[in-house]
Tab-separated table of C-alpha atoms and ligand atoms in Angstrom:
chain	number	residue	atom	x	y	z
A	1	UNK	CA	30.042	219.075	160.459
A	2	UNK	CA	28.852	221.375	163.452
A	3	UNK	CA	31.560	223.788	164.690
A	4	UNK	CA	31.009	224.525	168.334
A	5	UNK	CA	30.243	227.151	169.966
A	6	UNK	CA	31.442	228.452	173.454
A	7	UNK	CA	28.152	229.471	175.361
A	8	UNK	CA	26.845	232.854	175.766
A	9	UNK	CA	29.525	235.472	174.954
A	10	UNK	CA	29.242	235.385	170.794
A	11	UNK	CA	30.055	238.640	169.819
A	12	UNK	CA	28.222	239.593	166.663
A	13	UNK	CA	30.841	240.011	164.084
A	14	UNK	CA	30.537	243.564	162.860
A	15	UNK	CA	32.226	244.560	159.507
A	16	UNK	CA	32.046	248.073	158.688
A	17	UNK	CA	33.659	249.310	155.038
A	18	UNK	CA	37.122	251.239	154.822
A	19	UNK	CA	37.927	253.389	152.152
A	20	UNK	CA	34.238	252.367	150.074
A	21	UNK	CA	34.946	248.927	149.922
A	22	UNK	CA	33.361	246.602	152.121
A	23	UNK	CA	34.958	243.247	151.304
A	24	UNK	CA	33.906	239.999	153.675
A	25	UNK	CA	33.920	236.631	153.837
A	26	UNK	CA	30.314	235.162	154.481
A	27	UNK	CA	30.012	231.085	154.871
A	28	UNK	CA	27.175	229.353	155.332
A	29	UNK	CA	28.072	226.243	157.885
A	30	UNK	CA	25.612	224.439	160.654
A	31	UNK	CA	26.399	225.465	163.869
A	32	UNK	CA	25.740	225.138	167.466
A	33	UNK	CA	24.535	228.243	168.865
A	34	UNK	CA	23.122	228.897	171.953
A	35	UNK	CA	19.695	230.565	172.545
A	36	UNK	CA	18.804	230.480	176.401
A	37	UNK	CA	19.478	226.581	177.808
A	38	UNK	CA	19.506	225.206	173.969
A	39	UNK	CA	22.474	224.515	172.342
A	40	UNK	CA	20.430	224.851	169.160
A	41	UNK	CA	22.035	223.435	165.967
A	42	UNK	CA	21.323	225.878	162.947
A	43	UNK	CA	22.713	227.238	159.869
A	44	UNK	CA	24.248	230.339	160.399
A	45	UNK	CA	26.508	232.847	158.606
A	46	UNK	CA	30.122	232.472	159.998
A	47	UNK	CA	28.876	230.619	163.263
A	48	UNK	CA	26.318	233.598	163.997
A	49	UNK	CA	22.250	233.911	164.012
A	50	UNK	CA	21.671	236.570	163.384
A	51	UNK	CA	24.788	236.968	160.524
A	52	UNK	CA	27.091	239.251	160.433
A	53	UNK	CA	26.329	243.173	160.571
A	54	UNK	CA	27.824	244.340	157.299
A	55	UNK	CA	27.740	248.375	157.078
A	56	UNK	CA	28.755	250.360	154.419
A	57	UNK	CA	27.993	253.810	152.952
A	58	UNK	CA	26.120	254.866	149.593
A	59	UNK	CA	28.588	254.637	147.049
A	60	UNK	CA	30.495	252.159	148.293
A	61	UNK	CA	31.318	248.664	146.717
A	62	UNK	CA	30.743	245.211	148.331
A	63	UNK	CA	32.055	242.137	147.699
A	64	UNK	CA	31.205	239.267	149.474
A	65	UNK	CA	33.118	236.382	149.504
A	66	UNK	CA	30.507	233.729	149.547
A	67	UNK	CA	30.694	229.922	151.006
A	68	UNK	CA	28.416	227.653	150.620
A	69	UNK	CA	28.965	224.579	153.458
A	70	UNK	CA	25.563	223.585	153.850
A	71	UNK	CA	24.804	220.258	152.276
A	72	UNK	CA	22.201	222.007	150.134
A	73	UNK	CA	21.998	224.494	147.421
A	74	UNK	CA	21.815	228.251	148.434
A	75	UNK	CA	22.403	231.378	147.409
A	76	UNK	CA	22.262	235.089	148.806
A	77	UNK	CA	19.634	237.801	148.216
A	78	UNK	CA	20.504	241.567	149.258
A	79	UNK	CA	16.929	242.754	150.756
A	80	UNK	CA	16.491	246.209	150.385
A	81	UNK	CA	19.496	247.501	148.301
A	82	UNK	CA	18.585	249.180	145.275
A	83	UNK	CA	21.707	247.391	143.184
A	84	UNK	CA	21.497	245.465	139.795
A	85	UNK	CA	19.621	242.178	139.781
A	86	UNK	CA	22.092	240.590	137.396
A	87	UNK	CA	25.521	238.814	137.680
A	88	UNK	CA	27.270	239.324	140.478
A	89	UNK	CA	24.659	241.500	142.068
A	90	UNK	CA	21.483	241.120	143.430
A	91	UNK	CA	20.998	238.067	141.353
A	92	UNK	CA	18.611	235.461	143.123
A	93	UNK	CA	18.449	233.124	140.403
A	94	UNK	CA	22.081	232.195	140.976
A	95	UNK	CA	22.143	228.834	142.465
A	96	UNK	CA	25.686	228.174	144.969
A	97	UNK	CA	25.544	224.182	145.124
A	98	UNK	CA	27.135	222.462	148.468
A	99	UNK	CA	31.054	223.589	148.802
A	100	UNK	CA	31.099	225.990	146.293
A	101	UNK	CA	32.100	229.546	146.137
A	102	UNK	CA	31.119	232.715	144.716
A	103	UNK	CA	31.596	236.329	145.032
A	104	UNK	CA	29.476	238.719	145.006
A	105	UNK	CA	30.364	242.402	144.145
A	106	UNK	CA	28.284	245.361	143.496
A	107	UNK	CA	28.557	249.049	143.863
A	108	UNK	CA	25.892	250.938	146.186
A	109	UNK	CA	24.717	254.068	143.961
A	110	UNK	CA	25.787	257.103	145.469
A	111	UNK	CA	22.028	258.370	146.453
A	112	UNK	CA	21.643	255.330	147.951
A	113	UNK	CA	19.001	255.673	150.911
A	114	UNK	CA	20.438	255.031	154.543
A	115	UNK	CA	18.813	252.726	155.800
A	116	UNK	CA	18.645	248.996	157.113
A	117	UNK	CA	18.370	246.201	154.685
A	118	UNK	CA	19.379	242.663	155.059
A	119	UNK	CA	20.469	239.531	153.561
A	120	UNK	CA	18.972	235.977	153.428
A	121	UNK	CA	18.874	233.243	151.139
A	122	UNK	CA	16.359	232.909	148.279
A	123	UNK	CA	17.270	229.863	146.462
A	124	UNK	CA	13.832	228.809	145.706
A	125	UNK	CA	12.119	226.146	147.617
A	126	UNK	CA	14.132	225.867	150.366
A	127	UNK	CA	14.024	229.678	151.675
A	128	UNK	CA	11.762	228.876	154.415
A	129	UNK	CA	13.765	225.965	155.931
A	130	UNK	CA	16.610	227.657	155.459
A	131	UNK	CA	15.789	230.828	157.142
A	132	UNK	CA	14.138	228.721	159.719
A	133	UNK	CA	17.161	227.276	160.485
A	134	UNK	CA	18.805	230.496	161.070
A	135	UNK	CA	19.894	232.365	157.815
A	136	UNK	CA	19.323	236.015	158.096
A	137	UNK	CA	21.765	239.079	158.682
A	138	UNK	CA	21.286	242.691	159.196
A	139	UNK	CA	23.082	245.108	156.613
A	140	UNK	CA	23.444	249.005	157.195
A	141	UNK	CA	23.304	251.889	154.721
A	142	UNK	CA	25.011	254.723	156.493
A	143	UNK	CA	23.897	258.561	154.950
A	144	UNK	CA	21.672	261.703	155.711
A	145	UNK	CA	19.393	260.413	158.186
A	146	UNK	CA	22.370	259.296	160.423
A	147	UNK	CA	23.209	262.657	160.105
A	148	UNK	CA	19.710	264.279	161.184
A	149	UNK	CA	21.036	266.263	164.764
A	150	UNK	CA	18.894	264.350	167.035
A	151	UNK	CA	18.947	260.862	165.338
A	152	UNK	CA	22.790	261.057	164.956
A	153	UNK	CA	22.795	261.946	169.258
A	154	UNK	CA	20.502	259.151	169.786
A	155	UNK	CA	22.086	255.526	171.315
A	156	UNK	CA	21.207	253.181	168.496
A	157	UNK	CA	20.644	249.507	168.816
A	158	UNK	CA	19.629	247.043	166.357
A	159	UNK	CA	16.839	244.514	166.970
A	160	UNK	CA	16.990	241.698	164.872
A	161	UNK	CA	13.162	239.577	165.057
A	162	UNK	CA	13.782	235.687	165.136
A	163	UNK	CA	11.430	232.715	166.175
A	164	UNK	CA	12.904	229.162	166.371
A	165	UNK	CA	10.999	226.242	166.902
A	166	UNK	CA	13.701	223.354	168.885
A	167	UNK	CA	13.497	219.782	169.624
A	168	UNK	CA	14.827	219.165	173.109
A	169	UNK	CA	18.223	217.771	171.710
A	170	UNK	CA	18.393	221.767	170.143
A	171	UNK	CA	17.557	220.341	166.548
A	172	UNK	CA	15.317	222.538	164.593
A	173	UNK	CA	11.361	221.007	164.523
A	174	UNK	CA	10.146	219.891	161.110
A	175	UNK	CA	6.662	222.088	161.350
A	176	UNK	CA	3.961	219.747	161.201
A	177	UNK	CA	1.985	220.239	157.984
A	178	UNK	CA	0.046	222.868	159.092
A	179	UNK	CA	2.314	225.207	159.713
A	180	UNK	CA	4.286	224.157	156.961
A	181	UNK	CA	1.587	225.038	154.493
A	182	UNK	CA	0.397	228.593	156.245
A	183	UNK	CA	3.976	229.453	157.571
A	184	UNK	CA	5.841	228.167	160.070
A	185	UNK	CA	5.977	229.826	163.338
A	186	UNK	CA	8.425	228.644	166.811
A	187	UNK	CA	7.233	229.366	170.200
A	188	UNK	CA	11.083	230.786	170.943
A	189	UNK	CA	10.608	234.047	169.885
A	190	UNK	CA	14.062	235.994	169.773
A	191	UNK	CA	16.048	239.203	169.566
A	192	UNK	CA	19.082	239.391	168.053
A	193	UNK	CA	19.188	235.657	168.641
A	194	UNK	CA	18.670	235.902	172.451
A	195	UNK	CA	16.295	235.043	174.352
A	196	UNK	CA	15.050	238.162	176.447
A	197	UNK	CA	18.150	240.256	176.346
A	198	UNK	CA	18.125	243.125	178.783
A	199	UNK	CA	19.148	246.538	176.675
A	200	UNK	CA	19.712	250.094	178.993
A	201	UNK	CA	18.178	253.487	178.048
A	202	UNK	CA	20.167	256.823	179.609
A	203	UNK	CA	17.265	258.482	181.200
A	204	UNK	CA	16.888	261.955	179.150
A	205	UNK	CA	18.136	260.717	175.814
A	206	UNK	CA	16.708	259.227	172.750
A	207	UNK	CA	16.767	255.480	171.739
A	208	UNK	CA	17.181	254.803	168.344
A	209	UNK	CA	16.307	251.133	167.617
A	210	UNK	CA	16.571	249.160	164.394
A	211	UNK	CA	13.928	246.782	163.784
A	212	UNK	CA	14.178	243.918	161.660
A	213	UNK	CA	11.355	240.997	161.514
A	214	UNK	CA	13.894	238.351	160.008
A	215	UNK	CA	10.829	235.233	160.932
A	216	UNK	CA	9.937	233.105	157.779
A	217	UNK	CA	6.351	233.516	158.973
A	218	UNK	CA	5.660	234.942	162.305
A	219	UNK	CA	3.852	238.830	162.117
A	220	UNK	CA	5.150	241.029	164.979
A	221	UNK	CA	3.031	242.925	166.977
A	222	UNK	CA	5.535	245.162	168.929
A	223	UNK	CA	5.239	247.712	172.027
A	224	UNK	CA	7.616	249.477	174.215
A	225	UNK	CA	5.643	249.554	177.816
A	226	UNK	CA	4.783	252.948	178.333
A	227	UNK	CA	6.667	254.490	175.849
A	228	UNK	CA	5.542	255.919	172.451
A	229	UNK	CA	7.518	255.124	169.747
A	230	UNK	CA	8.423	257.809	166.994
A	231	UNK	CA	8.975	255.842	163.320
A	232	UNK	CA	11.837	257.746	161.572
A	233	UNK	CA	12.365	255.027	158.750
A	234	UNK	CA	10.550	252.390	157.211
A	235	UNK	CA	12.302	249.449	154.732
A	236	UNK	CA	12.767	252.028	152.184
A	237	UNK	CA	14.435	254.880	154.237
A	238	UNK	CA	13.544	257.932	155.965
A	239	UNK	CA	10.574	259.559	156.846
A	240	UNK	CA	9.420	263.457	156.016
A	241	UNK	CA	9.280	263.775	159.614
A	242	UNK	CA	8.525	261.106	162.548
A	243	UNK	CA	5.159	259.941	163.126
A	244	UNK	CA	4.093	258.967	166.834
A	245	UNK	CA	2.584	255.241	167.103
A	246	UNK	CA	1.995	253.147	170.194
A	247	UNK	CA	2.358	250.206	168.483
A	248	UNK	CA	3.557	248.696	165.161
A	249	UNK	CA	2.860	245.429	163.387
A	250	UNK	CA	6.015	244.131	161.697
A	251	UNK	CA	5.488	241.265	159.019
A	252	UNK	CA	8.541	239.224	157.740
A	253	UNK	CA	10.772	241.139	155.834
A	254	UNK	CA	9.901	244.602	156.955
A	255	UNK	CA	11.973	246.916	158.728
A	256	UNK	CA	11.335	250.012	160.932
A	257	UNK	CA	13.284	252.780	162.581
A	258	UNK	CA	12.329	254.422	166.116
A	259	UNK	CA	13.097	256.974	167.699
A	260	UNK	CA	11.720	256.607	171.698
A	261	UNK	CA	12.022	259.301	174.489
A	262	UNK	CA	13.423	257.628	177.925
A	263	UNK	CA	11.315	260.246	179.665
A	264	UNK	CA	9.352	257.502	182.395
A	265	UNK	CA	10.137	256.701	185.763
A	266	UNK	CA	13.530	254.857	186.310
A	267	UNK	CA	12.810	251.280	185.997
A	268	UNK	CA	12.577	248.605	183.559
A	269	UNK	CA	10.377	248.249	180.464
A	270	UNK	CA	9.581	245.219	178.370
A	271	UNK	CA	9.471	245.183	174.652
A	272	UNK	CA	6.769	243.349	174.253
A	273	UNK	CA	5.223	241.197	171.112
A	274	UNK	CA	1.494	241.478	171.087
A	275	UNK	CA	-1.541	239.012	170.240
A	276	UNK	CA	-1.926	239.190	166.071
A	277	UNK	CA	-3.973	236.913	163.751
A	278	UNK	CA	-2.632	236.865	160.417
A	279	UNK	CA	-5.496	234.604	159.820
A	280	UNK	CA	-4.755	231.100	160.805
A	281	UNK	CA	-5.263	231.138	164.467
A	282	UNK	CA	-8.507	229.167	164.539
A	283	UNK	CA	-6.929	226.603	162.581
A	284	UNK	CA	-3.495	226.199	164.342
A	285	UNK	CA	-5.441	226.355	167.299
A	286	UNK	CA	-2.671	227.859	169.070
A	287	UNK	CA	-3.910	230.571	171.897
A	288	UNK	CA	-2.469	234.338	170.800
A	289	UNK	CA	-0.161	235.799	173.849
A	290	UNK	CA	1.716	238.117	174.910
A	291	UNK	CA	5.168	237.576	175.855
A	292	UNK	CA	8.320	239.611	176.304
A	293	UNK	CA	11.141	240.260	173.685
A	294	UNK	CA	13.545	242.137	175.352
A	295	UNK	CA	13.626	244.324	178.837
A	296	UNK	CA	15.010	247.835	178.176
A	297	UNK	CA	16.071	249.404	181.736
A	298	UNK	CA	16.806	252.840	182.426
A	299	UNK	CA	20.475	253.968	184.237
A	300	UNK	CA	19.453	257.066	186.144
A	301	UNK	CA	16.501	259.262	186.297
A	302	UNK	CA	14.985	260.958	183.760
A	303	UNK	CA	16.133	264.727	183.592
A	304	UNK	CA	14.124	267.564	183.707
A	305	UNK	CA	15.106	268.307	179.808
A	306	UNK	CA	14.820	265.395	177.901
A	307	UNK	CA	16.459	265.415	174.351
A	308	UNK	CA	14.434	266.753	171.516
A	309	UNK	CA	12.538	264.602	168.896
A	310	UNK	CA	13.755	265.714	165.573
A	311	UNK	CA	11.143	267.755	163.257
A	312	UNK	CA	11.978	267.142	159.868
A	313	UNK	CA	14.192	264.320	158.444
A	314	UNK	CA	14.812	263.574	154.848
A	315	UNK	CA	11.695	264.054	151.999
A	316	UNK	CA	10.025	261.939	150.299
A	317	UNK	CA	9.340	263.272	146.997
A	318	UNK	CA	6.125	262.064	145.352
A	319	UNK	CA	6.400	259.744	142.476
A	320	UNK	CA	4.772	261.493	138.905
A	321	UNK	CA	1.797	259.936	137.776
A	322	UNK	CA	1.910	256.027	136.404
A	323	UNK	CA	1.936	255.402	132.808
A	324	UNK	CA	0.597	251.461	133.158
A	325	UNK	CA	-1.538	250.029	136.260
A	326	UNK	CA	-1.566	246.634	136.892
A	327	UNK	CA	-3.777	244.616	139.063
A	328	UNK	CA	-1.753	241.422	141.312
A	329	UNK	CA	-4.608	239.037	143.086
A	330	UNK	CA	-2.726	236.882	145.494
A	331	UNK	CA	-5.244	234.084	146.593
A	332	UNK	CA	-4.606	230.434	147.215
A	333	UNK	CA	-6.426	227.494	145.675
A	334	UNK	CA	-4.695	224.757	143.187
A	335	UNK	CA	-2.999	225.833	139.918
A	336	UNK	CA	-4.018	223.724	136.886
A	337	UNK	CA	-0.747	221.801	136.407
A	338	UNK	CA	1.088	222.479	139.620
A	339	UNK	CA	-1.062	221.912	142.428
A	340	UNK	CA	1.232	224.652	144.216
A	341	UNK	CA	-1.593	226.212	146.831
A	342	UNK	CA	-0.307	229.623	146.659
A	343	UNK	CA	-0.615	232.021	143.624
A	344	UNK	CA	-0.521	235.735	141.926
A	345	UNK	CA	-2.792	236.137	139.631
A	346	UNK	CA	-4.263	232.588	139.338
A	347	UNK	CA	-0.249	231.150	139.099
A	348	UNK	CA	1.961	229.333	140.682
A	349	UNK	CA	5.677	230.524	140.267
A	350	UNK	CA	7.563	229.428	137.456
A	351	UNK	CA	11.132	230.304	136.867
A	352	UNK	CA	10.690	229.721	133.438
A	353	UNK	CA	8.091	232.480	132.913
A	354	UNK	CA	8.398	236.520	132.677
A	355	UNK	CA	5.132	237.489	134.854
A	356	UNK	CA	5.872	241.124	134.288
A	357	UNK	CA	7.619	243.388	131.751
A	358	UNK	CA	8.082	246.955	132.810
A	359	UNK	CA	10.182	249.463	130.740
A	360	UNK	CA	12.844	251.105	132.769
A	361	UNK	CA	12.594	254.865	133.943
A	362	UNK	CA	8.756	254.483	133.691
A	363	UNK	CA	6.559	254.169	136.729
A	364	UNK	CA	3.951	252.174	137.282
A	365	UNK	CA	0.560	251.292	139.577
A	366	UNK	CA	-0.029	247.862	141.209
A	367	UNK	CA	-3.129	247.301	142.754
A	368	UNK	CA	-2.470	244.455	144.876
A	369	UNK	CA	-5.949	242.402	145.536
A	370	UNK	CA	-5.797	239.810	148.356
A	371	UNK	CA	-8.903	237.488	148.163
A	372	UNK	CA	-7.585	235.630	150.671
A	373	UNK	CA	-8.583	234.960	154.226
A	374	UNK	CA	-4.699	235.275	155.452
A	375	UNK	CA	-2.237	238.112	155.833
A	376	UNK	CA	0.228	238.341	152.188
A	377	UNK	CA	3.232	240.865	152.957
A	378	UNK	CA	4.016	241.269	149.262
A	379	UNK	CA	7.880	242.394	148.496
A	380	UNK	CA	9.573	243.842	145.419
A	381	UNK	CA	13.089	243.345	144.876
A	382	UNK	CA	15.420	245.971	143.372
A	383	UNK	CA	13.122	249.110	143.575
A	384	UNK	CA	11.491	250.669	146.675
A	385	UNK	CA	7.992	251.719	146.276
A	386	UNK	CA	5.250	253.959	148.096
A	387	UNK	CA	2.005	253.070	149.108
A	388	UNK	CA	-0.483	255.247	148.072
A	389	UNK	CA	-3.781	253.957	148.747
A	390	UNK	CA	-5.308	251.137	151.205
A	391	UNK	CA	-8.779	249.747	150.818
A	392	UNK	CA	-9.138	252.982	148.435
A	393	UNK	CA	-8.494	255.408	150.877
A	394	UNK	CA	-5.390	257.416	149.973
A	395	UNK	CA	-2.593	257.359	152.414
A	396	UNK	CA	-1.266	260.904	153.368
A	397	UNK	CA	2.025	259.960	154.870
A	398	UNK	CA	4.447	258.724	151.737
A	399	UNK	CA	6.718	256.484	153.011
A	400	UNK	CA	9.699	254.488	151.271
A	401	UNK	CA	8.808	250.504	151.306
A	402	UNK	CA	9.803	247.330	149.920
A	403	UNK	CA	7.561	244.941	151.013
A	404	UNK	CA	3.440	246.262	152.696
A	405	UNK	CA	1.368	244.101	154.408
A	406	UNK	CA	-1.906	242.682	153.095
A	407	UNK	CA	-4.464	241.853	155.686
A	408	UNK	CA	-6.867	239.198	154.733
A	409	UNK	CA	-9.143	240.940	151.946
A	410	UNK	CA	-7.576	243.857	151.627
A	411	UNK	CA	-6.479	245.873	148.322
A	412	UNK	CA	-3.590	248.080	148.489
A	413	UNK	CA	-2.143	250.318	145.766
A	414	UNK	CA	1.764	250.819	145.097
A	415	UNK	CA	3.514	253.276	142.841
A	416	UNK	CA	7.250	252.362	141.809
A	417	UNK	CA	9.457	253.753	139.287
A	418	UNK	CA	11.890	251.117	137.654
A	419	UNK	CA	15.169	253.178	137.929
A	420	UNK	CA	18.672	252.249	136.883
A	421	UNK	CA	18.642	248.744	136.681
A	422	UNK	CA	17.828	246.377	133.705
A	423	UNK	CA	17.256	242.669	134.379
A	424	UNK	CA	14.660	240.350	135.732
A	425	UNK	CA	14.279	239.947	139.899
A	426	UNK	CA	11.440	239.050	141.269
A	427	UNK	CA	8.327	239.821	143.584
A	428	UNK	CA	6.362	237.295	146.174
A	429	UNK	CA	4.734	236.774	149.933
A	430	UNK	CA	7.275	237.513	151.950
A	431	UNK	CA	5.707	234.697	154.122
A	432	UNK	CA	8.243	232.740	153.185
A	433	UNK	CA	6.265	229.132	153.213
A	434	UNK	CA	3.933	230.491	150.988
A	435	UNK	CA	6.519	231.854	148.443
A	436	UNK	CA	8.641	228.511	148.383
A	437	UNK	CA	4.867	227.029	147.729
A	438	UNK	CA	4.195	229.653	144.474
A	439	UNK	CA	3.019	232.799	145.345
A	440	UNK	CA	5.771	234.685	143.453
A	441	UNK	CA	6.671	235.921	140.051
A	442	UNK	CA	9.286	237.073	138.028
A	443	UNK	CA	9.253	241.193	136.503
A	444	UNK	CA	11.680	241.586	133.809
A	445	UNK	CA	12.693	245.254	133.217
A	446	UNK	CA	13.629	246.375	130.000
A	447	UNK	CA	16.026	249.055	129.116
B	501	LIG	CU1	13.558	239.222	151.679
B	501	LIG	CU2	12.750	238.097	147.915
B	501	LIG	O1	13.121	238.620	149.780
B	502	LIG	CU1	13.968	241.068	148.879
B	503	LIG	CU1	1.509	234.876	151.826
């Protein structure tokens, strides 16, 4: 049944917790929703792609009232909040069949890291298509760094990544087989499910933008046209203190926080996404461009002062050393058995099977090997982690992240200490085609 949907003017519904409870109602229903001429017809949370912004504090509870009136199975997976894996939490082994309901309710711990996570569904199999199709919503963890002098007088706006891929009656495209086994990617490349939306910047102050890449494939190059951005966060939280980039690459899944100056020449300046090869350009034979997300334009000139860039944020504490390292190839080729193309460690995903038992409180070293000749972002559920070398280099700026980006051949090492929560979750390619197709596995952490 598709609902429909008044063009343009769809404000994004915007619940924000009272009193440390953050109770909403979250369906899952196809819907028409326009994005530029298309009325496209996707599945959406409550009517809305992206979903629903649900904010809430550490230490608050959430309970979300879930509906599911798709006519396929689904469920909902929390990524980014550190939160128990099991029963009504974080748990993404729950399956929520076609009209049923369930609730999910959770308490945030009270050193929760501010920060912005997000919520998509992870019913496995069908997480591409259905995050294709729309399913994705921002969440945000308000604390410290919202309090940080010059982020909390900075003008904030969230920037939710989307491609679609339409027919011309606004159906979504069935990817042709190529893209359906290396990650399907839509030439409609949207923010916060517009199509070039125009944002302002006071001249003099400091931006603050969100970033979430919420594509079931598509890497993001991204650059603000003559503007440096300064990250302040990164999926996991805050940085020590900003560091200055020109550009960033954003794979699916991960989430950054900037800080920019509006110190240029009044005008207007276009967010741009820039040529990247994950690795399967030559054979989707698809030319790399450059096109433009969003247009930021300034109101006024830029005063003679301009607002200060913050020094020092929140810090990141160094993890102790490991007591286990483990080594995670992620390569594809067939599995004996499966024929899934996509594995860890020479296997396909099977929910039947522990992959990984860690002992809770410890912390632990994965070298993460890709032999392949394609980009892997590989994600973690439940606990953040920090990357500590790349292509045995060590990395000098500790960072907070859930999910890092492997380029084609490249080894990175994580640390991550299993705190709090018992329970098995899982990691996987946050590519999402490749994940439904095997390249996951399931940690079980033991009290
Ligand atoms: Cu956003 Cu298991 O994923
Ligand atoms: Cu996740
Ligand atoms: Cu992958």
């Amino acid at each position: 049944m598709l609902k429909d949907r008044s063009l343009r003017d769809i404000e994004p519904q915007h619940f924000i917790s009272q009193d440390g409870l953050l109770e909403v109602d979250l369906i899952a229903v196809p819907s028409v929703y326009p994005i530029g001429r298309h009325q496209a017809q996707l599945l959406t949370y409550n009517g809305q792609a992206p979903g629903p912004i649900l904010e809430a504090r550490a230490g608050d509870t959430m309970r979300v009232h879930f509906t599911n009136q798709l006519t396929q199975s689904t469920n909902l997976h929390f990524h980014g909040l550190h939160i128990p894996p099991t029963g009504t939490g974080d748990n993404v082994f729950l399956e929520v069949p076609p009209g049923e309901t369930w609730t999910y309710e959770f308490a945030l711990p009270r050193n929760h890291p501010a920060g912005l996570a997000w919520y998509h569904p992870h019913y496995h199999g069908l997480v591409a298509e259905q995050v294709y199709s729309g399913l994705a919503g921002p969440i945000l963890i308000r604390g410290d760094l919202d309090e940080v002098p010059e982020v909390k007088a900075a003008d904030e706006t969230l920037i939710v990544l989307k491609d679609f891929g339409l027919t011309r009656s606004g159906q979504v495209a069935t990817p042709n087989a190529l893209f359906k086994r290396w990650g399907r990617e839509g030439d409609l490349l949207t923010v916060n499910g517009q199509l070039r939306p125009s944002y302002g910047l006071t001249a003099g102050q400091l931006k603050r933008l969100r970033i979430l890449n919420a594509a079931t494939s598509k890497i993001f190059r991204l650059a603000l046209d003559d503007h440096a951005l300064q990250i302040i966060a990164t999926d996991g939280g805050a940085l020590q203190k900003p560091i200055k980039v020109d550009e960033l690459v954003l794979a699916p899944g991960e989430r950054v926080d900037v800080l920019v100056q509006a110190n240029q020449k009044p005008g207007t300046y276009p967010l741009l996404s820039l040529p990247y090869d994950r690795g399967i350009a030559k054979m989707m034979d698809k030319p790399l461009e450059t096109s433009v997300l969003a247009d930021f334009t300034y109101d006024g000139a830029a005063e003679a002062e301009p607002m200060p860039l913050p020094e020092i944020l929140i810090p990141v504490a160094p993890l102790s050393a490991p007591s286990t390292i483990r080594e995670l190839v992620l390569d594809h080729g067939i599995a004996p058995g499966s024929g899934a193309p996509f594995l860890i460690n020479g296997k396909a995903f099977d929910h039947g099977r522990i992959d990984t038992q860690v002992k809770l409180g410890t912390v632990e070293d994965w070298v993460l090997v890709n032999k392949a000749s394609m980009d892997h972002p590989f994600h973690l559920h439940t606990n953040a982690f920090q990357v500590i070398e790349r292509n045995g280099e060590p990395v000098v700026d500790l960072v907070w992240k859930d999910t890092v980006n492997l380029e084609a051949y490249e080894t990175v090492k994580i640390r991550v200490k299993f705190s709090d929560y018992a329970g098995k979750t899982v990691y996987h390619c946050h590519i999402l085609d490749h994940e439904d197709q095997g390249m996951m596995g399931i940690i079980e952490m033991r009290a």
